[in-house]
C-alpha positions in Angstrom: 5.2 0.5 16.4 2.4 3.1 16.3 2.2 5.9 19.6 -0.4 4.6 22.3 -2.2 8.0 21.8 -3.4 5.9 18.4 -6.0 2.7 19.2 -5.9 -0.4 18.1 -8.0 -0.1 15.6 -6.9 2.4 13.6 -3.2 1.2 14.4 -3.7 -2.0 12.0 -5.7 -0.3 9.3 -2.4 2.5 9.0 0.0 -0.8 9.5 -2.0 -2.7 6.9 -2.2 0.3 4.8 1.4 1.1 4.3 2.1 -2.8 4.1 -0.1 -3.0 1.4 1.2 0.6 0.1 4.5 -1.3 -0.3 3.8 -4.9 -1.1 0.2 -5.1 -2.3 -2.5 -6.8 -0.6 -1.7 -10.6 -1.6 1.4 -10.7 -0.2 0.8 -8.8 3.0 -0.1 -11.0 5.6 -2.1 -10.8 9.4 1.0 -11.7 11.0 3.3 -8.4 9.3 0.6 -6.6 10.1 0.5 -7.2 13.8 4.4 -7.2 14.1 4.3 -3.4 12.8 0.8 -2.0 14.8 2.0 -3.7 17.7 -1.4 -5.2 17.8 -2.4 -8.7 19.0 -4.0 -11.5 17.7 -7.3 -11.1 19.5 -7.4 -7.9 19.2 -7.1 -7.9 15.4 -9.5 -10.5 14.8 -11.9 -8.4 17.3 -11.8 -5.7 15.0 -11.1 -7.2 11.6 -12.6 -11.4 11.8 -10.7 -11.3 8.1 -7.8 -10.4 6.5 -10.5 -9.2 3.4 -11.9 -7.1 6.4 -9.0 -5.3 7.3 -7.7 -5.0 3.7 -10.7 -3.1 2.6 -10.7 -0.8 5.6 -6.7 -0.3 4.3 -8.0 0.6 1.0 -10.4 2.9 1.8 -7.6 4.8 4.3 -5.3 4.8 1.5 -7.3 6.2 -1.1 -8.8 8.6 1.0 -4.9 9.8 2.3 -4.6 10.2 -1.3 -7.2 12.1 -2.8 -7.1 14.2 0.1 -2.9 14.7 -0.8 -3.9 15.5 -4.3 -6.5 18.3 -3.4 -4.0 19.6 -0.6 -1.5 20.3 -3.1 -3.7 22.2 -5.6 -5.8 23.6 -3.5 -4.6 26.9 -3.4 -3.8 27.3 -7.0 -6.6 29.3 -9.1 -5.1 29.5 -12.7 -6.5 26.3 -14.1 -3.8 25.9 -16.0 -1.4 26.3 -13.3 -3.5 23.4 -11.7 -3.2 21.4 -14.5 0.5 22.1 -14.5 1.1 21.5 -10.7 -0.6 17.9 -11.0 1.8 17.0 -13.3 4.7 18.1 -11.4 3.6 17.3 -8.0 6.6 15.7 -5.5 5.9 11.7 -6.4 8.5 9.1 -5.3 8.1 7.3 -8.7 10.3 3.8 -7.3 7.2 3.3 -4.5 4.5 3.7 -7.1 0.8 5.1 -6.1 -0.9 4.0 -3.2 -4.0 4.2 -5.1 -2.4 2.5 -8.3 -0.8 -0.3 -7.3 -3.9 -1.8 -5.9 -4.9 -1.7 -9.8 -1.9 -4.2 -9.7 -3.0 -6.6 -7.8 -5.1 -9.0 -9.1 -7.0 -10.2 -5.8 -8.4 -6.6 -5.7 -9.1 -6.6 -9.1 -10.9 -9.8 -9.1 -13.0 -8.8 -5.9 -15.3 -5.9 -6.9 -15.7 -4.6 -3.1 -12.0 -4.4 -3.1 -11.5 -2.8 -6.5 -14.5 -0.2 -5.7 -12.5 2.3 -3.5 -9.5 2.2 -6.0 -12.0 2.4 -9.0 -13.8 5.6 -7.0 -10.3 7.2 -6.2 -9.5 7.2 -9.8 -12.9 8.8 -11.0 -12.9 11.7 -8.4 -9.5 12.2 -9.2 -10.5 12.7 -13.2 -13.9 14.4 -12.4 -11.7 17.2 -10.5 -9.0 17.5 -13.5 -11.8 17.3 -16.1 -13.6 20.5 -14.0 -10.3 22.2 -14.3 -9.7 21.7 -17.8 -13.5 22.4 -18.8 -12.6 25.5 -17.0 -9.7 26.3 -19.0 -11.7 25.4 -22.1 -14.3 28.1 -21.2 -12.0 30.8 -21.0 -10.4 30.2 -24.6 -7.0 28.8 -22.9 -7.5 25.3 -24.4 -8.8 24.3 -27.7 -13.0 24.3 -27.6 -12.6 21.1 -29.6 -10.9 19.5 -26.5 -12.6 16.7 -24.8 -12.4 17.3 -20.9 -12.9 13.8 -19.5 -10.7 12.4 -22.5 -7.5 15.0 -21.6 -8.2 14.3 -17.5 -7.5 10.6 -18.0 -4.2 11.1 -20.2 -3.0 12.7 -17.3 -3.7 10.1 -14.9 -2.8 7.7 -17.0 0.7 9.5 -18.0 1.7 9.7 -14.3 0.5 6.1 -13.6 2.3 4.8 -16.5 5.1 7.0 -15.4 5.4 5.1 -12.2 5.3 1.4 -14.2 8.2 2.5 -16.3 10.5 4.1 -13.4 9.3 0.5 -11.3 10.3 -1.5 -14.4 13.7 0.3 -14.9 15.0 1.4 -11.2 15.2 4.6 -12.2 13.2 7.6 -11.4 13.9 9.2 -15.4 11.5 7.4 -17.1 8.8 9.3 -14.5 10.1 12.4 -15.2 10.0 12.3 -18.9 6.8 11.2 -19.1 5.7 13.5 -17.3 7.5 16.5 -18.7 6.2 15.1 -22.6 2.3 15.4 -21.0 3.1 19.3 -19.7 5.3 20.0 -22.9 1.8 18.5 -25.2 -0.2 20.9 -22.6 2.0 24.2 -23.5 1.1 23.7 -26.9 -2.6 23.0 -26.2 -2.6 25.9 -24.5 -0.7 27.8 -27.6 2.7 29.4 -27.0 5.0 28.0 -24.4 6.0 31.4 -23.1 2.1 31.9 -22.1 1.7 28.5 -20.9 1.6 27.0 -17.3 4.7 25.8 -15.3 7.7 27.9 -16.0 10.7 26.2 -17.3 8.4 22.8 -17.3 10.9 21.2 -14.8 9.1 18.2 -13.0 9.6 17.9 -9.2 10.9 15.0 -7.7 
């Protein structure tokens, strides 16, 4: 149940939203949804006359929660190799996957373009902003000038949502972590030595 203080609305797009966080969209249905917002019938169907309704306005809340989590967490960091660093190691809980990912998963939002669309746009800001970063580095001489920006910026995404598939597949959060830890080790020796590089000891976070 969601506080009173939150309306109705927005109540079943965060119940939707985490349901679908943790389920995917074809297998959450109206009826889970109004169990956990507290929500009726009427009152859902005011608001959202579809389930495709409602799972759209999810998507777009759940995408949004996490691009704003990723800039949040480097937002303060100015060393852009620190950044790069810090994206790699950011706290993930690798067993409950991506909210933004595991919509990729599911094929009803992959075979409904207005559904795929926010988790397609997530995906490219997220890239654009690590593709700035590394450019960045690039210009200052702390990565090769050979280095692609947009090509390295997808690796990374792709490492850390690959990362999540293989901890999913196994139960086991170690298949994250080394994945992740072989992407910052493959950035310290972009960047040259290890004792100049980004991240300390390299130690992923949980």
């Amino acid at each position: 149940m969601y506080s009173s203080g939150v309306d109705s609305r927005e109540k079943l797009v965060e119940a939707m939203a985490e349901l679908m966080w943790e389920r995917g969209y074809s297998a959450t249905s109206p009826r889970a949804v109004r169990e956990l917002s507290g929500v009726g019938q009427g009152s859902m169907y005011h608001y959202f006359p579809t389930k495709r309704d409602l799972g759209l306005a999810a998507l777009n809340h759940n995408c949004q929660v996490q691009l704003d989590s990723w800039k949040a967490a480097l937002k303060d960091l100015e060393d852009p190799l620190e950044i790069l660093a810090a994206y790699l190691t950011l706290p993930r809980d690798p067993l409950k996957g991506c909210r933004v990912g595991r919509m990729a998963q599911d094929k009803a939002v992959v075979a409904d373009d207005g559904l795929r669309e926010p988790v397609a746009e997530a995906f490219a800001q997220l890239c654009e902003m690590l593709a700035a970063v590394i450019g960045m580095a690039r210009s200052q001489g702390r990565l090769p000038v050979d280095l692609e920006p947009d090509h390295l910026a997808r690796t990374m995404v792709a490492v850390v949502q690959g990362g999540y598939v293989l901890a999913m597949a196994e139960q086991d959060r170690a298949p994250y972590d080394a994945a992740c830890q072989g992407a910052l080790e493959l950035l310290h020796v972009a960047a040259g030595t290890a004792g100049a590089a980004p991240g300390g000891d390299g130690s992923a976070s949980s």
